[in-house]
Short mmCIF file of C-alpha atoms in Angstrom, two decimals:
data_model
loop_
_atom_site.label_atom_id
_atom_site.label_comp_id
_atom_site.label_asym_id
_atom_site.label_seq_id
_atom_site.Cartn_x
_atom_site.Cartn_y
_atom_site.Cartn_z
CA UNK A 1438 -36.74 -35.37 -74.31
CA UNK A 1439 -34.38 -33.96 -77.07
CA UNK A 1440 -30.74 -33.77 -76.74
CA UNK A 1441 -30.81 -30.01 -76.54
CA UNK A 1442 -33.51 -30.11 -73.61
CA UNK A 1443 -31.48 -32.69 -71.78
CA UNK A 1444 -28.18 -30.46 -72.11
CA UNK A 1445 -30.21 -27.46 -70.83
CA UNK A 1446 -31.41 -29.47 -67.96
CA UNK A 1447 -28.16 -30.54 -66.81
CA UNK A 1448 -26.57 -26.97 -67.32
CA UNK A 1449 -29.49 -25.75 -65.00
CA UNK A 1450 -28.57 -28.46 -62.39
CA UNK A 1451 -25.02 -27.70 -62.55
CA UNK A 1452 -25.61 -23.89 -61.93
CA UNK A 1453 -27.82 -24.84 -58.75
CA UNK A 1454 -24.98 -27.08 -57.50
CA UNK A 1455 -22.49 -24.07 -58.03
CA UNK A 1456 -24.95 -21.77 -56.26
CA UNK A 1457 -25.32 -24.22 -53.33
CA UNK A 1458 -21.61 -25.03 -53.02
CA UNK A 1459 -20.12 -21.64 -53.31
CA UNK A 1460 -22.75 -19.57 -51.26
CA UNK A 1461 -21.37 -20.45 -47.89
CA UNK A 1462 -17.99 -19.55 -49.31
CA UNK A 1463 -19.01 -16.24 -50.62
CA UNK A 1464 -20.77 -15.50 -47.31
CA UNK A 1465 -17.85 -16.53 -45.41
CA UNK A 1466 -15.56 -14.30 -47.62
CA UNK A 1467 -17.76 -11.39 -47.11
CA UNK A 1468 -18.08 -11.96 -43.44
CA UNK A 1469 -14.28 -12.17 -43.05
CA UNK A 1470 -14.05 -8.88 -44.91
CA UNK A 1471 -16.48 -6.96 -42.77
CA UNK A 1472 -14.78 -8.84 -39.67
CA UNK A 1473 -11.31 -7.53 -40.71
CA UNK A 1474 -12.75 -4.18 -41.06
CA UNK A 1475 -14.11 -4.09 -37.71
CA UNK A 1476 -10.99 -5.54 -36.23
CA UNK A 1477 -8.94 -2.77 -38.01
CA UNK A 1478 -11.38 -0.03 -36.87
CA UNK A 1479 -11.08 -1.39 -33.17
CA UNK A 1480 -7.40 -1.24 -33.33
CA UNK A 1481 -7.22 2.23 -34.64
CA UNK A 1482 -9.51 3.40 -31.94
CA UNK A 1483 -7.43 1.63 -29.52
CA UNK A 1484 -4.33 3.47 -30.80
CA UNK A 1485 -6.17 6.83 -30.41
CA UNK A 1486 -7.15 6.21 -26.89
CA UNK A 1487 -4.19 4.33 -25.67
CA UNK A 1488 -2.50 6.07 -22.62
CA UNK A 1489 1.11 4.58 -22.00
CA UNK A 1490 2.04 3.81 -18.59
CA UNK A 1491 4.55 5.80 -16.90
CA UNK A 1492 8.09 4.57 -17.21
CA UNK A 1493 8.40 4.44 -13.39
CA UNK A 1494 5.51 1.93 -12.90
CA UNK A 1495 5.69 0.83 -9.32
CA UNK A 1496 4.37 -2.64 -10.00
CA UNK A 1497 7.62 -3.50 -11.30
CA UNK A 1498 9.95 -1.88 -8.68
CA UNK A 1499 8.03 -1.35 -5.47
CA UNK A 1500 8.53 -3.00 -2.27
CA UNK A 1501 6.52 -5.89 -0.88
CA UNK A 1502 4.48 -5.42 2.37
CA UNK A 1503 6.03 -7.27 5.03
CA UNK A 1504 4.29 -9.29 7.70
CA UNK A 1505 4.87 -11.43 10.61
CA UNK A 1506 8.42 -12.31 11.35
CA UNK A 1507 9.74 -10.84 8.17
CA UNK A 1508 8.55 -7.35 9.40
CA UNK A 1509 10.91 -7.56 12.44
CA UNK A 1510 13.95 -8.14 10.36
CA UNK A 1511 16.42 -5.40 9.65
CA UNK A 1512 18.85 -4.47 6.77
CA UNK A 1513 21.67 -5.77 8.97
CA UNK A 1514 20.03 -9.25 9.06
CA UNK A 1515 20.16 -9.04 5.36
CA UNK A 1516 23.83 -8.24 4.82
CA UNK A 1517 25.22 -9.88 8.09
CA UNK A 1518 23.68 -13.36 6.96
CA UNK A 1519 24.78 -13.52 3.25
CA UNK A 1520 28.22 -14.36 2.42
CA UNK A 1521 28.27 -11.90 -0.67
CA UNK A 1522 28.73 -9.21 2.06
CA UNK A 1523 31.65 -10.54 4.13
CA UNK A 1524 34.00 -7.29 3.62
CA UNK A 1525 31.00 -4.95 4.20
CA UNK A 1526 29.92 -6.64 7.42
CA UNK A 1527 33.57 -6.49 8.53
CA UNK A 1528 33.75 -2.91 7.67
CA UNK A 1529 30.54 -2.08 9.49
CA UNK A 1530 32.08 -3.80 12.61
CA UNK A 1531 35.29 -1.97 12.38
CA UNK A 1532 33.38 1.29 11.90
CA UNK A 1533 31.01 0.46 14.87
CA UNK A 1534 27.93 1.28 12.62
CA UNK A 1535 26.16 -2.15 12.99
CA UNK A 1536 23.66 -0.18 15.28
CA UNK A 1537 22.65 2.12 12.37
CA UNK A 1538 21.43 -0.80 10.26
CA UNK A 1539 19.93 -2.40 13.07
CA UNK A 1540 17.88 0.51 14.44
CA UNK A 1541 14.30 1.42 13.80
CA UNK A 1542 15.02 3.25 10.51
CA UNK A 1543 13.95 3.74 7.92
CA UNK A 1544 17.07 3.34 6.00
CA UNK A 1545 18.23 2.54 2.46
CA UNK A 1546 21.39 0.63 2.34
CA UNK A 1547 23.57 0.42 -1.06
CA UNK A 1548 25.54 -2.78 0.23
CA UNK A 1549 28.72 -3.35 -1.85
CA UNK A 1550 29.45 -7.14 -2.46
CA UNK A 1551 32.89 -8.62 -1.73
CA UNK A 1552 33.69 -8.43 -5.45
CA UNK A 1553 33.11 -4.82 -5.39
CA UNK A 1554 35.48 -4.29 -2.57
CA UNK A 1555 37.99 -6.55 -4.42
CA UNK A 1556 37.93 -4.06 -7.36
CA UNK A 1557 39.97 -1.66 -5.05
CA UNK A 1558 43.73 -2.29 -5.19
CA UNK A 1559 44.79 -4.77 -2.42
CA UNK A 1560 46.77 -2.25 -0.51
CA UNK A 1561 44.12 0.43 -0.41
CA UNK A 1562 41.40 -2.17 0.59
CA UNK A 1563 43.62 -3.53 3.42
CA UNK A 1564 44.30 0.04 4.66
CA UNK A 1565 40.44 0.93 4.49
CA UNK A 1566 39.34 -2.11 6.21
CA UNK A 1567 41.51 -0.99 9.23
CA UNK A 1568 40.76 2.48 9.41
CA UNK A 1569 37.62 3.13 11.44
CA UNK A 1570 37.53 6.82 10.83
CA UNK A 1571 37.74 6.51 6.99
CA UNK A 1572 35.36 3.61 7.09
CA UNK A 1573 32.93 5.86 8.85
CA UNK A 1574 33.02 8.42 5.97
CA UNK A 1575 32.87 5.70 3.11
CA UNK A 1576 30.14 3.50 4.66
CA UNK A 1577 27.96 6.67 5.23
CA UNK A 1578 28.01 7.09 1.43
CA UNK A 1579 26.21 3.95 1.29
CA UNK A 1580 23.30 4.65 3.60
CA UNK A 1581 20.40 6.72 3.15
CA UNK A 1582 17.98 7.76 6.03
CA UNK A 1583 14.85 6.88 4.10
CA UNK A 1584 13.28 3.93 2.58
CA UNK A 1585 13.67 4.18 -1.00
CA UNK A 1586 12.55 1.43 -3.40
CA UNK A 1587 13.92 1.20 -6.92
CA UNK A 1588 10.79 3.04 -8.04
CA UNK A 1589 11.53 5.87 -5.77
CA UNK A 1590 15.30 6.05 -7.02
CA UNK A 1591 13.98 6.17 -10.72
CA UNK A 1592 12.26 9.40 -9.70
CA UNK A 1593 15.01 10.95 -8.16
CA UNK A 1594 18.16 12.96 -9.54
CA UNK A 1595 20.09 12.62 -6.27
CA UNK A 1596 20.06 11.19 -2.85
CA UNK A 1597 21.41 12.64 0.35
CA UNK A 1598 23.41 9.97 2.25
CA UNK A 1599 23.75 9.65 6.13
CA UNK A 1600 27.04 11.67 5.95
CA UNK A 1601 25.36 14.51 4.35
CA UNK A 1602 26.64 13.98 0.90
CA UNK A 1603 24.49 14.08 -2.30
CA UNK A 1604 25.02 11.34 -4.71
CA UNK A 1605 23.71 11.52 -8.23
CA UNK A 1606 21.29 8.90 -9.40
CA UNK A 1607 21.88 8.00 -13.22
CA UNK A 1608 19.13 6.19 -14.93
CA UNK A 1609 20.63 6.57 -18.42
CA UNK A 1610 22.15 2.80 -18.72
CA UNK A 1611 20.44 -0.46 -18.34
CA UNK A 1612 20.97 -0.41 -14.38
CA UNK A 1613 20.24 2.33 -11.70
CA UNK A 1614 23.56 3.88 -10.53
CA UNK A 1615 24.14 5.67 -7.39
CA UNK A 1616 27.42 7.52 -7.62
CA UNK A 1617 30.08 5.27 -9.30
CA UNK A 1618 28.02 2.17 -8.26
CA UNK A 1619 25.63 0.29 -10.29
CA UNK A 1620 22.62 -1.56 -8.54
CA UNK A 1621 22.93 -5.15 -9.59
CA UNK A 1622 19.79 -6.50 -7.34
CA UNK A 1623 17.25 -4.15 -5.88
CA UNK A 1624 14.50 -4.19 -3.22
CA UNK A 1625 15.72 -6.63 -0.57
CA UNK A 1626 13.21 -5.57 1.93
CA UNK A 1627 13.32 -5.57 5.52
CA UNK A 1628 11.40 -4.33 8.44
CA UNK A 1629 13.52 -1.27 8.87
CA UNK A 1630 14.22 -0.39 5.31
CA UNK A 1631 15.46 -1.97 2.18
CA UNK A 1632 18.87 -3.24 0.75
CA UNK A 1633 20.13 -2.83 -2.84
CA UNK A 1634 23.10 -4.72 -3.86
CA UNK A 1635 25.97 -2.50 -5.69
CA UNK A 1636 28.92 -3.54 -7.67
CA UNK A 1637 31.20 -0.85 -6.56
CA UNK A 1638 32.31 1.14 -3.39
CA UNK A 1639 31.66 4.87 -3.46
CA UNK A 1640 34.88 6.16 -2.01
#
C-alpha cells in the first residue's frame, strides 16, 4: 500500500468517526430547536387563551364552613376570649350590647383592638367608655346585620351598619378600609357571623 493510499484510507476513517461522533449532537441540536419552537408556540397559544381570574377570588378571602362545636360559637366568644379586645368587651358591656353579638345573627363585627382605642386621646377614651348612650352609637358603627367575608367587602362600595349609617369600603390601599379603620385581620368565623379586626375606632 502506497503512502498516498494509506493517507486516503486514514482520511476516510477520520471522516467516518466524525460522522459517528457528531451525528447524535446534530440530531440533539435539531431536536432542541424543534422542541424550543414547540414550547414557544404553546406559550403563545396559552397567552392568547389565558383568562385572568377575578381580583375578588373567593378562594383567598372566603369563610370556612364551620361544623360541630365551632358552628355553635358566636362572634361574642371571639372578642370576649381574646385579650386584644378588653376595651371593646368593656364597651359592649357598658352599652348593654353583648346580646347583639350573642344572638342568632348573622352579624359582621369590625372589632377595634385595645391599641385602636388607645389612639383616642385619654380623656376622650375614658369619657366614651363611661357613656352608655354614646357607646351604643359608636359600637353600632362596628356591626353589620349580615355575614360579610373579606370577599364580600371587596365587592361592595359601602356597608350599612346596625345604627343605619352607611360606611364607605375603601379597597385602594394594601388593606380593606371600613370608614376610618383598616382591617388588619379578616374572616374570624363564628357560628353566627364573622369578626374582622380593625386598627381604629369609627367615631
